[in-house]
Amino acid sequence: MNAGRIGRSLFDFETQFGKFPDKSTVNEVRSKSGTALTLLDGSSNDLFAQLIVSGVWYNEQIFYAKATSANRADSIFNTDETILKHGECSFAYISGLDSKGDRDTPVVFGPVIPGTSTLDPSSCGGKGVVLRIDGSVVALSINSSGKIILPNGMDILDPRQPFWHGKAPDVRWPK
């Protein structure tokens, strides 16, 4: 359910800012919101913070998924230290996308063990949740190495996947 909510907030954000959150939207979000927050782009926590600051989503709860070391968000997000702090986000995010890409392109996936680049195979019955650019959410198996392997036998992040067009995705992992 949370991945679907993240998807709706990404589409609302794109309506206001022309694309999904990334480094290029930081200044416009700051300007329109009047925030004093720093708004970085080094992690999924940082980029998802733009969804809250911009007003397209109202709390931190949707960024939580049950994963080792994950903490339920406390919905305190008025300072750089409190907005989606370490452990409050369990989703990785592919930066630099918009809704015009290939419909099967992953944009968000989890549950990721916060502070790592590994999905948690012990959560969600060994399934990973993937939000695609078309807004669909699918559950896919996580292998023992914490990677999502698609039916074609390749890692979902492999640049050879047709939706990446030979270019490695710009993954922002949760902190």
mmCIF file of C-alpha atoms in Angstrom:
data_model
loop_
_atom_site.group_PDB
_atom_site.id
_atom_site.type_symbol
_atom_site.label_atom_id
_atom_site.label_comp_id
_atom_site.label_asym_id
_atom_site.label_seq_id
_atom_site.Cartn_x
_atom_site.Cartn_y
_atom_site.Cartn_z
ATOM 1 C CA MET A 1 0.000 0.000 0.000
ATOM 2 C CA ASN A 2 2.751 2.488 0.847
ATOM 3 C CA ALA A 3 4.445 2.098 -2.545
ATOM 4 C CA GLY A 4 1.168 3.041 -4.238
ATOM 5 C CA ARG A 5 0.874 6.141 -2.057
ATOM 6 C CA ILE A 6 4.446 7.095 -2.887
ATOM 7 C CA GLY A 7 3.512 6.708 -6.553
ATOM 8 C CA ARG A 8 0.528 9.044 -6.232
ATOM 9 C CA SER A 9 2.677 11.619 -4.470
ATOM 10 C CA LEU A 10 5.340 11.359 -7.199
ATOM 11 C CA PHE A 11 2.715 12.023 -9.893
ATOM 12 C CA ASP A 12 1.337 14.987 -7.911
ATOM 13 C CA PHE A 13 4.884 16.299 -7.514
ATOM 14 C CA GLU A 14 5.504 15.923 -11.239
ATOM 15 C CA THR A 15 2.341 17.921 -11.966
ATOM 16 C CA GLN A 16 3.728 20.798 -9.884
ATOM 17 C CA PHE A 17 7.442 20.575 -10.725
ATOM 18 C CA GLY A 18 7.623 18.869 -14.143
ATOM 19 C CA LYS A 19 9.392 15.700 -13.005
ATOM 20 C CA PHE A 20 9.876 13.426 -10.042
ATOM 21 C CA PRO A 21 12.102 14.796 -7.222
ATOM 22 C CA ASP A 22 15.790 14.985 -7.978
ATOM 23 C CA LYS A 23 18.668 17.421 -7.578
ATOM 24 C CA SER A 24 17.204 19.747 -10.223
ATOM 25 C CA THR A 25 13.936 20.257 -8.299
ATOM 26 C CA VAL A 26 15.521 21.236 -4.968
ATOM 27 C CA ASN A 27 15.680 24.991 -5.593
ATOM 28 C CA GLU A 28 12.126 25.230 -6.913
ATOM 29 C CA VAL A 29 10.783 23.243 -3.947
ATOM 30 C CA ARG A 30 12.697 25.541 -1.582
ATOM 31 C CA SER A 31 11.385 28.630 -3.349
ATOM 32 C CA LYS A 32 7.732 27.542 -3.565
ATOM 33 C CA SER A 33 7.582 26.164 -0.023
ATOM 34 C CA GLY A 34 9.650 28.830 1.697
ATOM 35 C CA THR A 35 11.423 26.099 3.670
ATOM 36 C CA ALA A 36 14.678 26.660 5.487
ATOM 37 C CA LEU A 37 15.515 22.947 5.215
ATOM 38 C CA THR A 38 18.676 22.049 3.295
ATOM 39 C CA LEU A 39 17.060 19.487 0.932
ATOM 40 C CA LEU A 40 19.850 17.236 -0.250
ATOM 41 C CA ASP A 41 19.845 14.528 -2.912
ATOM 42 C CA GLY A 42 22.220 11.832 -1.653
ATOM 43 C CA SER A 43 19.654 9.285 -0.476
ATOM 44 C CA SER A 44 16.050 8.298 -1.010
ATOM 45 C CA ASN A 45 15.313 9.911 2.368
ATOM 46 C CA ASP A 46 16.645 13.215 1.003
ATOM 47 C CA LEU A 47 14.662 13.101 -2.219
ATOM 48 C CA PHE A 48 11.447 11.870 -0.598
ATOM 49 C CA ALA A 49 11.724 14.826 1.797
ATOM 50 C CA GLN A 50 10.857 17.039 -1.190
ATOM 51 C CA LEU A 51 7.438 15.337 -1.349
ATOM 52 C CA ILE A 52 6.729 16.412 2.232
ATOM 53 C CA VAL A 53 8.240 19.889 2.025
ATOM 54 C CA SER A 54 6.396 20.643 -1.235
ATOM 55 C CA GLY A 55 3.086 19.720 0.395
ATOM 56 C CA VAL A 56 2.185 16.895 -1.992
ATOM 57 C CA TRP A 57 2.359 14.450 0.938
ATOM 58 C CA TYR A 58 1.709 15.237 4.573
ATOM 59 C CA ASN A 59 3.796 12.842 6.687
ATOM 60 C CA GLU A 60 6.670 10.364 6.779
ATOM 61 C CA GLN A 61 4.626 7.190 7.337
ATOM 62 C CA ILE A 62 4.407 6.105 3.677
ATOM 63 C CA PHE A 63 8.181 5.715 3.437
ATOM 64 C CA TYR A 64 8.236 2.912 6.024
ATOM 65 C CA ALA A 65 8.237 -0.769 5.126
ATOM 66 C CA LYS A 66 8.995 -3.572 7.524
ATOM 67 C CA ALA A 67 12.723 -4.253 7.211
ATOM 68 C CA THR A 68 15.606 -5.088 9.503
ATOM 69 C CA SER A 69 16.755 -1.897 11.286
ATOM 70 C CA ALA A 70 13.802 0.128 9.975
ATOM 71 C CA ASN A 71 11.996 2.451 12.368
ATOM 72 C CA ARG A 72 8.447 3.644 12.039
ATOM 73 C CA ALA A 73 8.547 7.306 11.129
ATOM 74 C CA ASP A 74 7.798 9.711 13.965
ATOM 75 C CA SER A 75 6.226 12.404 11.730
ATOM 76 C CA ILE A 76 8.578 15.035 13.082
ATOM 77 C CA PHE A 77 9.998 16.745 10.028
ATOM 78 C CA ASN A 78 10.617 20.389 10.790
ATOM 79 C CA THR A 79 14.438 20.293 10.819
ATOM 80 C CA ASP A 80 17.207 18.751 8.714
ATOM 81 C CA GLU A 81 17.906 16.349 11.585
ATOM 82 C CA THR A 82 14.311 15.125 11.923
ATOM 83 C CA ILE A 83 12.927 14.877 8.376
ATOM 84 C CA LEU A 84 13.085 11.225 7.290
ATOM 85 C CA LYS A 85 16.003 10.538 9.582
ATOM 86 C CA HIS A 86 18.125 7.384 9.446
ATOM 87 C CA GLY A 87 15.971 4.247 9.511
ATOM 88 C CA GLU A 88 12.636 5.976 8.789
ATOM 89 C CA CYS A 89 12.691 5.144 5.076
ATOM 90 C CA SER A 90 12.798 1.589 3.711
ATOM 91 C CA PHE A 91 12.445 2.349 0.007
ATOM 92 C CA ALA A 92 15.129 2.927 -2.602
ATOM 93 C CA TYR A 93 14.413 5.508 -5.293
ATOM 94 C CA ILE A 94 15.616 5.853 -8.871
ATOM 95 C CA SER A 95 16.498 9.509 -9.398
ATOM 96 C CA GLY A 96 16.165 11.396 -12.682
ATOM 97 C CA LEU A 97 12.895 9.882 -13.907
ATOM 98 C CA ASP A 98 9.484 11.191 -14.915
ATOM 99 C CA SER A 99 6.247 9.506 -15.950
ATOM 100 C CA LYS A 100 7.189 9.559 -19.651
ATOM 101 C CA GLY A 101 9.608 6.617 -19.380
ATOM 102 C CA ASP A 102 8.955 2.990 -20.261
ATOM 103 C CA ARG A 103 5.933 1.815 -18.309
ATOM 104 C CA ASP A 104 7.817 -1.099 -16.664
ATOM 105 C CA THR A 105 10.663 1.071 -15.370
ATOM 106 C CA PRO A 106 11.085 0.729 -11.591
ATOM 107 C CA VAL A 107 11.086 4.036 -9.733
ATOM 108 C CA VAL A 108 10.768 2.872 -6.100
ATOM 109 C CA PHE A 109 11.456 -0.502 -4.487
ATOM 110 C CA GLY A 110 11.806 -2.011 -1.037
ATOM 111 C CA PRO A 111 11.973 -3.073 1.693
ATOM 112 C CA VAL A 112 15.615 -2.070 1.792
ATOM 113 C CA ILE A 113 17.561 -2.479 4.990
ATOM 114 C CA PRO A 114 18.212 1.185 5.863
ATOM 115 C CA GLY A 115 21.822 2.231 5.416
ATOM 116 C CA THR A 116 22.499 -0.591 2.937
ATOM 117 C CA SER A 117 21.902 -1.476 -0.706
ATOM 118 C CA THR A 118 20.291 -4.776 0.239
ATOM 119 C CA LEU A 119 16.632 -5.689 0.216
ATOM 120 C CA ASP A 120 15.396 -7.543 3.277
ATOM 121 C CA PRO A 121 14.441 -11.088 2.203
ATOM 122 C CA SER A 122 13.111 -11.821 5.715
ATOM 123 C CA SER A 123 10.341 -9.236 5.310
ATOM 124 C CA CYS A 124 7.138 -9.467 3.316
ATOM 125 C CA GLY A 125 7.412 -13.205 2.703
ATOM 126 C CA GLY A 126 10.644 -12.840 0.751
ATOM 127 C CA LYS A 127 9.058 -10.418 -1.706
ATOM 128 C CA GLY A 128 10.163 -6.986 -2.770
ATOM 129 C CA VAL A 129 7.664 -4.308 -3.686
ATOM 130 C CA VAL A 130 8.344 -2.408 -6.908
ATOM 131 C CA LEU A 131 6.566 0.762 -7.993
ATOM 132 C CA ARG A 132 6.796 1.203 -11.747
ATOM 133 C CA ILE A 133 6.595 4.441 -13.714
ATOM 134 C CA ASP A 134 3.083 3.559 -14.889
ATOM 135 C CA GLY A 135 1.925 3.584 -11.240
ATOM 136 C CA SER A 136 1.561 -0.178 -10.953
ATOM 137 C CA VAL A 137 2.953 -1.967 -7.918
ATOM 138 C CA VAL A 138 4.247 -5.532 -8.182
ATOM 139 C CA ALA A 139 5.664 -7.977 -5.635
ATOM 140 C CA LEU A 140 8.747 -9.831 -6.831
ATOM 141 C CA SER A 141 10.985 -12.393 -5.157
ATOM 142 C CA ILE A 142 14.142 -11.294 -3.354
ATOM 143 C CA ASN A 143 17.075 -13.702 -3.698
ATOM 144 C CA SER A 144 19.393 -14.714 -0.850
ATOM 145 C CA SER A 145 21.765 -11.836 -1.755
ATOM 146 C CA GLY A 146 19.008 -9.263 -1.215
ATOM 147 C CA LYS A 147 18.460 -8.533 -4.910
ATOM 148 C CA ILE A 148 15.276 -8.556 -6.974
ATOM 149 C CA ILE A 149 15.700 -10.922 -9.896
ATOM 150 C CA LEU A 150 13.195 -10.573 -12.730
ATOM 151 C CA PRO A 151 11.796 -13.569 -14.663
ATOM 152 C CA ASN A 152 14.467 -12.979 -17.342
ATOM 153 C CA GLY A 153 17.066 -13.987 -14.707
ATOM 154 C CA MET A 154 18.677 -10.537 -14.371
ATOM 155 C CA ASP A 155 18.844 -8.189 -11.405
ATOM 156 C CA ILE A 156 16.220 -5.454 -11.641
ATOM 157 C CA LEU A 157 19.030 -2.855 -11.575
ATOM 158 C CA ASP A 158 21.090 -4.476 -14.338
ATOM 159 C CA PRO A 159 21.630 -1.867 -17.102
ATOM 160 C CA ARG A 160 20.862 -4.618 -19.653
ATOM 161 C CA GLN A 161 17.220 -4.599 -18.537
ATOM 162 C CA PRO A 162 15.260 -3.227 -21.498
ATOM 163 C CA PHE A 163 13.817 -0.315 -19.498
ATOM 164 C CA TRP A 164 17.302 1.019 -18.583
ATOM 165 C CA HIS A 165 18.387 1.221 -22.241
ATOM 166 C CA GLY A 166 21.967 0.227 -21.375
ATOM 167 C CA LYS A 167 22.428 2.956 -18.772
ATOM 168 C CA ALA A 168 22.837 2.152 -15.070
ATOM 169 C CA PRO A 169 19.974 3.568 -12.991
ATOM 170 C CA ASP A 170 20.747 6.386 -10.548
ATOM 171 C CA VAL A 171 19.705 4.551 -7.381
ATOM 172 C CA ARG A 172 19.355 6.485 -4.145
ATOM 173 C CA TRP A 173 19.387 4.109 -1.210
ATOM 174 C CA PRO A 174 17.730 4.847 2.135
ATOM 175 C CA LYS A 175 19.863 5.971 5.040
#
